Amino acid sequence: MADLRLVLVTPEKTLFDRPVASIKVPLFDGSAGFYPGRAPLVGRLGMGELRLVSPSGETESYFIDGGFVQVKGPVVSVLTNASVPCADISRKAAAGKLEEVRSERAGSDDDYKGVARRLEKARKMLALAAKE
Amino acid sequence: MANRRLLVKRLKAVRNIRKITRTMELIATSRFKKALDRATEAAEYTRKISEIVGDLGQANLKFSHPLLERRVEEKRSVLLVLTANRGLCGGYNASVLRQTVAHLRMLREKGVDVSLEVSGKRGIKFLNFQKIAMAQSYTHFEDKTSFADVEVLASRYVDDYVAGRIDRLDVAYTRFVSSSKQFAVVEPILPISSLAGMDKQPSSGLEYEFLPSAEQILAEIVPAAFRAKLFKCFLDSIVSEQIARMVAMKGATENADEMAGSLKQQYNRARQAGITSELAEIIGGAAALG
């Protein structure tokens, strides 16, 4: 079987660079999965869950906040602003955050964009929260 | 002898100062290493971004984006000044501020309306003293400045630039070249003069699939590149600050060593002079009696 490597990079550091069996990333309009041998691609990411299956068959999930994905040969590079393992997101904190964002009111069109983005982020995080 | 006691006191004070400066030097060294690691790790993101920009090049794309366009008339600009929250780091803050003041004067002479944004207590203090008005001041950018903090600033600049509220953005900071070379610069970062990798020929020769399209990816990647660049300015100035402090404290420690040495010598001489004169008195007294 051909190899597949996932390189997860944030502006602060490279979180990991390791072999995986398959990857699922949230694209701007849905999600996309990559298996070894995927044709080259550059895509825009949305917010949501990055799921990877390690060569031993375990599944790991991360919440990622937008960015880009590049598939080049066996290497899948994911560039994202922020990434948190779903196992580290607590449901309580995520629900609290959602409440907080819900109470925000946008005063102008510019504000609205920001609030809508934060709302989407809080919702997605709550949906992915795996810790009590 | 009063003089001798004074010397002992001074010697003690100098040794205490030496202990402090030596500790500060060690702290700065360890912080410098951490900061440098962070800066090196952050470089990977920039490298990947320019790789994708290079990939976009093969899509026969015209690189156009609001952030890349230079305005014909520059009326309003923002000057972001990055200084340290703490002093005792040699000429670090002073050289950034010198550049800032010169640049400010140059822009104001041209009739540009400059709004000044300053990070770091040292810079704020200096500009207050000079009675130069600041539009914004920040003190929360410390050693462990996170991307999220910088992103807030960066997004605001992007929005302002795109909406035409500002026509240019300069950053005054200390650029880190190597651990023995850093210098203060004022760098225009908006409009973006060129994207790294923009004129590079695609080396991979791969046929990429672009989702949703090369244009839309470009529209997203230009702000991302800008954010990464602004973040790099912050990281550079943090690394440079620690180096400057390290060097300054090393100098101070050496100086204290030298001073302690000469004080000790003076003290010994004074002590010896005391003994000699006491002896002379005893001998003189004995000679007078005999």
Coordinates of N, CA and C in Angstrom, one line a residue, chain B residues 48-193:
Chain B
K48 N 5.2 26.7 4.2 CA 4.1 26.0 3.5 C 3.2 27.0 2.7
I49 N 3.0 28.1 3.3 CA 2.1 29.1 2.6 C 2.8 29.5 1.3
S50 N 4.1 29.7 1.3 CA 4.7 30.2 0.1 C 4.7 29.0 -0.9
E51 N 4.8 27.8 -0.4 CA 4.7 26.6 -1.3 C 3.3 26.6 -2.0
I52 N 2.3 26.9 -1.3 CA 1.0 26.9 -1.9 C 0.8 28.0 -2.9
V53 N 1.4 29.2 -2.5 CA 1.4 30.3 -3.4 C 2.1 29.9 -4.7
G54 N 3.2 29.2 -4.6 CA 3.9 28.7 -5.8 C 3.1 27.8 -6.6
D55 N 2.3 26.9 -5.9 CA 1.4 26.0 -6.6 C 0.3 26.8 -7.4
L56 N -0.1 27.9 -6.8 CA -1.2 28.7 -7.4 C -0.6 29.3 -8.7
G57 N 0.7 29.5 -8.7 CA 1.3 30.1 -9.9 C 1.1 29.3 -11.2
Q58 N 1.0 28.0 -11.0 CA 0.8 27.2 -12.2 C -0.6 27.3 -12.8
A59 N -1.5 27.9 -12.0 CA -2.9 27.9 -12.5 C -3.2 29.1 -13.5
N60 N -2.1 29.7 -14.0 CA -2.2 30.9 -14.8 C -3.0 32.0 -14.2
L61 N -2.7 32.2 -13.0 CA -3.6 33.1 -12.2 C -2.9 34.5 -12.2
K62 N -3.8 35.5 -12.3 CA -3.2 36.9 -12.1 C -3.3 37.1 -10.6
F63 N -2.1 37.5 -10.0 CA -2.1 37.7 -8.6 C -2.7 39.1 -8.3
S64 N -4.0 39.1 -8.0 CA -4.6 40.3 -7.6 C -5.4 40.1 -6.4
H65 N -5.2 41.0 -5.5 CA -5.9 41.0 -4.2 C -5.9 42.4 -3.6
P66 N -7.0 42.8 -2.9 CA -6.9 44.2 -2.4 C -5.7 44.4 -1.5
L67 N -5.2 43.4 -0.8 CA -4.0 43.7 0.1 C -2.7 43.8 -0.7
L68 N -2.8 43.4 -2.0 CA -1.6 43.6 -2.8 C -1.5 44.9 -3.5
E69 N -2.6 45.6 -3.6 CA -2.7 46.8 -4.3 C -2.1 48.0 -3.6
R70 N -1.2 48.7 -4.3 CA -0.7 49.9 -3.7 C -1.6 51.1 -4.0
R71 N -2.0 51.9 -3.0 CA -2.8 53.0 -3.2 C -2.1 54.2 -3.8
V72 N -2.7 54.9 -4.8 CA -2.1 56.0 -5.4 C -1.7 57.1 -4.4
E73 N -2.7 57.4 -3.6 CA -2.5 58.4 -2.7 C -2.6 57.8 -1.3
E74 N -1.5 58.0 -0.5 CA -1.5 57.5 0.9 C -1.9 58.6 1.8
K75 N -3.1 58.5 2.4 CA -3.5 59.5 3.3 C -3.5 59.1 4.7
R76 N -4.0 58.0 5.0 CA -4.0 57.5 6.4 C -3.1 56.3 6.5
S77 N -2.3 56.3 7.5 CA -1.5 55.1 7.7 C -1.4 54.8 9.2
V78 N -1.0 53.6 9.5 CA -0.9 53.1 10.8 C 0.6 52.7 11.0
L79 N 1.2 53.1 12.1 CA 2.5 52.7 12.4 C 2.4 51.9 13.7
L80 N 2.8 50.6 13.6 CA 2.8 49.8 14.8 C 4.2 49.7 15.3
V81 N 4.4 50.0 16.6 CA 5.7 50.0 17.2 C 5.8 48.8 18.2
L82 N 6.8 48.0 18.0 CA 6.9 46.9 18.9 C 8.1 47.1 19.8
T83 N 7.8 47.4 21.1 CA 8.9 47.5 22.1 C 8.7 46.6 23.2
A84 N 9.6 46.6 24.2 CA 9.5 45.6 25.3 C 8.7 46.2 26.4
N85 N 8.2 45.3 27.3 CA 7.6 45.8 28.5 C 8.6 46.2 29.5
R86 N 9.8 45.6 29.4 CA 10.8 45.8 30.4 C 12.0 46.5 29.8
G87 N 12.8 47.1 30.7 CA 14.0 47.7 30.3 C 15.2 46.8 30.5
L88 N 16.3 47.4 30.8 CA 17.6 46.7 31.1 C 17.9 45.7 29.9
C89 N 17.7 46.3 28.7 CA 18.1 45.4 27.6 C 18.9 46.3 26.6
G90 N 19.8 47.0 27.1 CA 20.7 47.8 26.2 C 20.0 48.8 25.4
G91 N 20.4 48.9 24.1 CA 19.8 49.8 23.2 C 18.5 49.3 22.5
Y92 N 18.0 48.2 22.9 CA 16.9 47.6 22.2 C 15.7 48.5 22.0
N93 N 15.2 49.1 23.1 CA 14.0 49.9 22.9 C 14.4 51.2 22.2
A94 N 15.5 51.8 22.6 CA 15.9 53.1 22.1 C 16.0 53.0 20.6
S95 N 16.6 52.0 20.1 CA 16.9 52.0 18.6 C 15.5 51.9 17.8
V96 N 14.6 51.1 18.4 CA 13.3 51.0 17.7 C 12.6 52.3 17.8
L97 N 12.7 53.0 18.9 CA 12.0 54.3 19.1 C 12.6 55.4 18.2
R98 N 13.9 55.3 18.1 CA 14.6 56.3 17.2 C 14.1 56.1 15.8
Q99 N 14.0 54.9 15.3 CA 13.5 54.7 14.0 C 12.1 55.2 13.8
T100 N 11.3 54.9 14.9 CA 9.9 55.3 14.9 C 9.7 56.8 14.7
V101 N 10.5 57.5 15.6 CA 10.3 59.0 15.5 C 10.7 59.5 14.2
A102 N 11.8 59.0 13.6 CA 12.3 59.5 12.3 C 11.2 59.2 11.2
H103 N 10.7 58.0 11.3 CA 9.7 57.6 10.3 C 8.4 58.4 10.4
L104 N 8.0 58.7 11.7 CA 6.8 59.4 11.9 C 7.0 60.8 11.4
R105 N 8.1 61.4 11.6 CA 8.4 62.8 11.1 C 8.3 62.8 9.6
M106 N 8.9 61.8 8.9 CA 9.0 61.7 7.5 C 7.5 61.6 6.9
L107 N 6.7 60.7 7.5 CA 5.4 60.6 7.0 C 4.5 61.8 7.2
R108 N 4.7 62.5 8.4 CA 3.9 63.7 8.7 C 4.3 64.8 7.8
E109 N 5.6 64.9 7.4 CA 6.0 65.9 6.5 C 5.3 65.7 5.1
K110 N 5.1 64.5 4.8 CA 4.5 64.2 3.5 C 3.0 64.5 3.5
G111 N 2.5 64.8 4.7 CA 1.1 65.0 4.9 C 0.2 63.8 5.1
V112 N 0.8 62.7 5.5 CA 0.1 61.5 5.8 C -0.4 61.6 7.2
D113 N -1.7 61.2 7.4 CA -2.2 61.1 8.7 C -1.8 59.8 9.4
V114 N -0.9 59.9 10.4 CA -0.4 58.6 10.9 C -1.1 58.4 12.3
S115 N -1.6 57.2 12.4 CA -2.1 56.8 13.8 C -1.1 55.8 14.3
L116 N -0.7 56.1 15.6 CA 0.4 55.3 16.1 C -0.1 54.3 17.1
E117 N 0.3 53.0 16.9 CA -0.1 52.0 17.8 C 1.2 51.4 18.4
V118 N 1.2 51.3 19.7 CA 2.4 51.0 20.4 C 2.2 49.7 21.3
S119 N 3.1 48.8 21.2 CA 3.1 47.7 22.1 C 4.3 47.7 23.0
G120 N 4.2 47.6 24.3 CA 5.3 47.6 25.2 C 5.3 48.8 26.1
K121 N 5.5 48.6 27.4 CA 5.5 49.8 28.3 C 6.6 50.8 28.0
R122 N 7.7 50.3 27.6 CA 8.9 51.2 27.4 C 8.5 52.2 26.3
G123 N 7.9 51.7 25.2 CA 7.6 52.6 24.1 C 6.5 53.6 24.5
I124 N 5.6 53.1 25.3 CA 4.4 54.0 25.7 C 5.0 55.1 26.6
K125 N 5.9 54.7 27.5 CA 6.4 55.7 28.4 C 7.2 56.8 27.6
F126 N 8.0 56.3 26.7 CA 8.9 57.2 25.9 C 8.0 58.2 25.2
L127 N 7.0 57.7 24.5 CA 6.1 58.5 23.6 C 5.3 59.5 24.5
N128 N 4.9 59.0 25.6 CA 4.2 59.9 26.6 C 5.0 61.1 27.0
F129 N 6.3 60.7 27.2 CA 7.2 61.7 27.7 C 7.5 62.7 26.5
Q130 N 7.5 62.2 25.3 CA 7.8 63.1 24.2 C 6.5 63.8 23.7
K131 N 5.4 63.5 24.4 CA 4.1 64.1 24.1 C 3.6 63.8 22.7
I132 N 3.9 62.6 22.2 CA 3.4 62.1 20.9 C 2.2 61.3 21.2
A133 N 1.1 61.7 20.5 CA -0.2 61.0 20.8 C -0.2 59.6 20.2
M134 N -0.8 58.7 21.0 CA -0.9 57.3 20.5 C -2.4 57.0 20.3
A135 N -2.7 56.2 19.2 CA -4.1 55.8 19.0 C -4.4 54.6 19.9
Q136 N -3.5 53.7 20.0 CA -3.7 52.5 20.7 C -2.4 52.1 21.5
S137 N -2.5 51.5 22.6 CA -1.3 51.0 23.2 C -1.7 49.6 23.8
Y138 N -0.7 48.7 23.7 CA -0.9 47.4 24.2 C 0.3 47.0 25.1
T139 N -0.1 46.3 26.2 CA 1.0 45.8 27.1 C 0.9 44.3 27.2
H140 N 0.0 43.6 26.5 CA -0.2 42.2 26.8 C 0.6 41.3 25.8
F141 N 1.5 41.9 25.0 CA 2.3 41.1 24.1 C 3.6 40.8 24.9
E142 N 3.7 39.7 25.5 CA 4.9 39.3 26.3 C 5.6 38.2 25.6
D143 N 6.4 37.5 26.3 CA 7.2 36.4 25.9 C 6.5 35.4 25.1
K144 N 5.3 35.0 25.6 CA 4.6 33.9 25.0 C 3.4 34.4 24.2
T145 N 3.6 35.4 23.4 CA 2.6 36.0 22.5 C 2.0 34.9 21.7
S146 N 0.7 34.7 21.7 CA 0.2 33.6 20.9 C -0.4 34.2 19.6
F147 N -0.5 33.3 18.7 CA -1.0 33.7 17.3 C -2.4 34.3 17.5
A148 N -3.2 33.7 18.4 CA -4.6 34.2 18.5 C -4.6 35.7 18.9
D149 N -3.6 36.1 19.7 CA -3.6 37.5 20.1 C -3.2 38.4 18.9
V150 N -2.2 38.0 18.2 CA -1.8 38.8 17.0 C -2.9 38.8 15.9
E151 N -3.6 37.7 15.8 CA -4.6 37.5 14.8 C -5.7 38.6 15.0
V152 N -6.0 38.9 16.2 CA -7.0 40.0 16.4 C -6.6 41.3 15.8
L153 N -5.3 41.6 16.0 CA -4.8 42.8 15.4 C -4.8 42.7 13.9
A154 N -4.2 41.6 13.4 CA -4.1 41.4 12.0 C -5.4 41.5 11.3
S155 N -6.4 40.9 11.8 CA -7.8 40.9 11.2 C -8.3 42.3 11.1
R156 N -8.0 43.1 12.2 CA -8.5 44.5 12.1 C -7.8 45.2 11.0
Y157 N -6.5 45.0 10.9 CA -5.8 45.8 9.8 C -6.3 45.4 8.5
V158 N -6.5 44.0 8.3 CA -7.0 43.6 7.0 C -8.3 44.2 6.7
D159 N -9.2 44.2 7.6 CA -10.5 44.8 7.4 C -10.4 46.3 7.1
D160 N -9.6 47.0 7.9 CA -9.4 48.4 7.6 C -8.8 48.7 6.3
Y161 N -7.8 47.9 5.9 CA -7.2 48.2 4.6 C -8.1 47.9 3.5
V162 N -8.9 46.8 3.5 CA -9.8 46.5 2.5 C -10.9 47.5 2.3
A163 N -11.3 48.0 3.5 CA -12.4 49.0 3.5 C -11.9 50.4 3.2
G164 N -10.6 50.5 3.0 CA -10.0 51.8 2.7 C -9.9 52.8 3.8
R165 N -10.0 52.3 5.1 CA -9.8 53.2 6.2 C -8.4 53.5 6.5
I166 N -7.5 52.6 6.0 CA -6.1 52.9 6.1 C -5.4 52.6 4.7
D167 N -4.4 53.3 4.4 CA -3.8 53.1 3.1 C -2.4 52.5 3.2
R168 N -1.9 52.4 4.4 CA -0.6 51.7 4.5 C -0.4 51.4 6.0
L169 N 0.4 50.3 6.2 CA 0.7 49.9 7.6 C 2.2 49.6 7.6
D170 N 2.9 50.3 8.6 CA 4.3 50.0 8.8 C 4.5 49.4 10.2
V171 N 5.5 48.6 10.3 CA 5.8 48.1 11.6 C 7.2 48.4 12.0
A172 N 7.4 49.0 13.1 CA 8.8 49.3 13.6 C 9.1 48.2 14.6
Y173 N 10.1 47.4 14.3 CA 10.5 46.4 15.2 C 11.9 46.0 15.0
T174 N 12.4 45.1 15.8 CA 13.8 44.7 15.7 C 13.9 43.4 14.9
R175 N 14.5 43.4 13.8 CA 14.5 42.2 13.0 C 15.6 41.3 13.4
F176 N 15.3 40.1 13.5 CA 16.3 39.1 14.0 C 16.9 38.4 12.7
V177 N 18.2 38.6 12.5 CA 18.8 37.9 11.4 C 19.5 36.7 11.9
S178 N 20.4 36.9 12.9 CA 21.1 35.7 13.5 C 21.3 36.1 14.9
S179 N 21.8 35.1 15.7 CA 22.0 35.4 17.1 C 23.0 36.5 17.4
S180 N 23.8 36.9 16.3 CA 24.8 37.9 16.5 C 24.4 39.2 15.8
K181 N 23.3 39.1 15.1 CA 22.9 40.3 14.3 C 21.4 40.6 14.3
Q182 N 21.0 41.7 14.9 CA 19.6 42.1 14.9 C 19.6 43.6 14.7
F183 N 18.7 44.1 14.0 CA 18.6 45.6 13.9 C 17.2 46.1 13.8
A184 N 17.0 47.3 14.3 CA 15.7 48.0 14.3 C 15.4 48.4 12.9
V185 N 14.2 48.1 12.4 CA 13.7 48.6 11.1 C 12.3 49.1 11.2
V186 N 11.9 49.9 10.2 CA 10.5 50.2 10.0 C 10.2 49.5 8.6
E187 N 9.3 48.6 8.7 CA 9.0 47.8 7.5 C 7.6 48.1 7.1
P188 N 7.4 48.5 5.8 CA 6.0 48.6 5.3 C 5.4 47.1 5.1
I189 N 4.3 46.8 5.8 CA 3.8 45.4 5.5 C 2.5 45.4 4.8
L190 N 1.8 46.5 4.8 CA 0.6 46.6 3.9 C 0.7 47.9 3.1
P191 N 0.5 47.9 1.8 CA 0.2 46.7 1.0 C 1.3 45.7 1.0
I192 N 1.0 44.5 0.8 CA 2.0 43.4 0.7 C 2.7 43.6 -0.7
S193 N 4.0 43.8 -0.6 CA 4.8 44.2 -1.8 C 4.9 42.9 -2.7

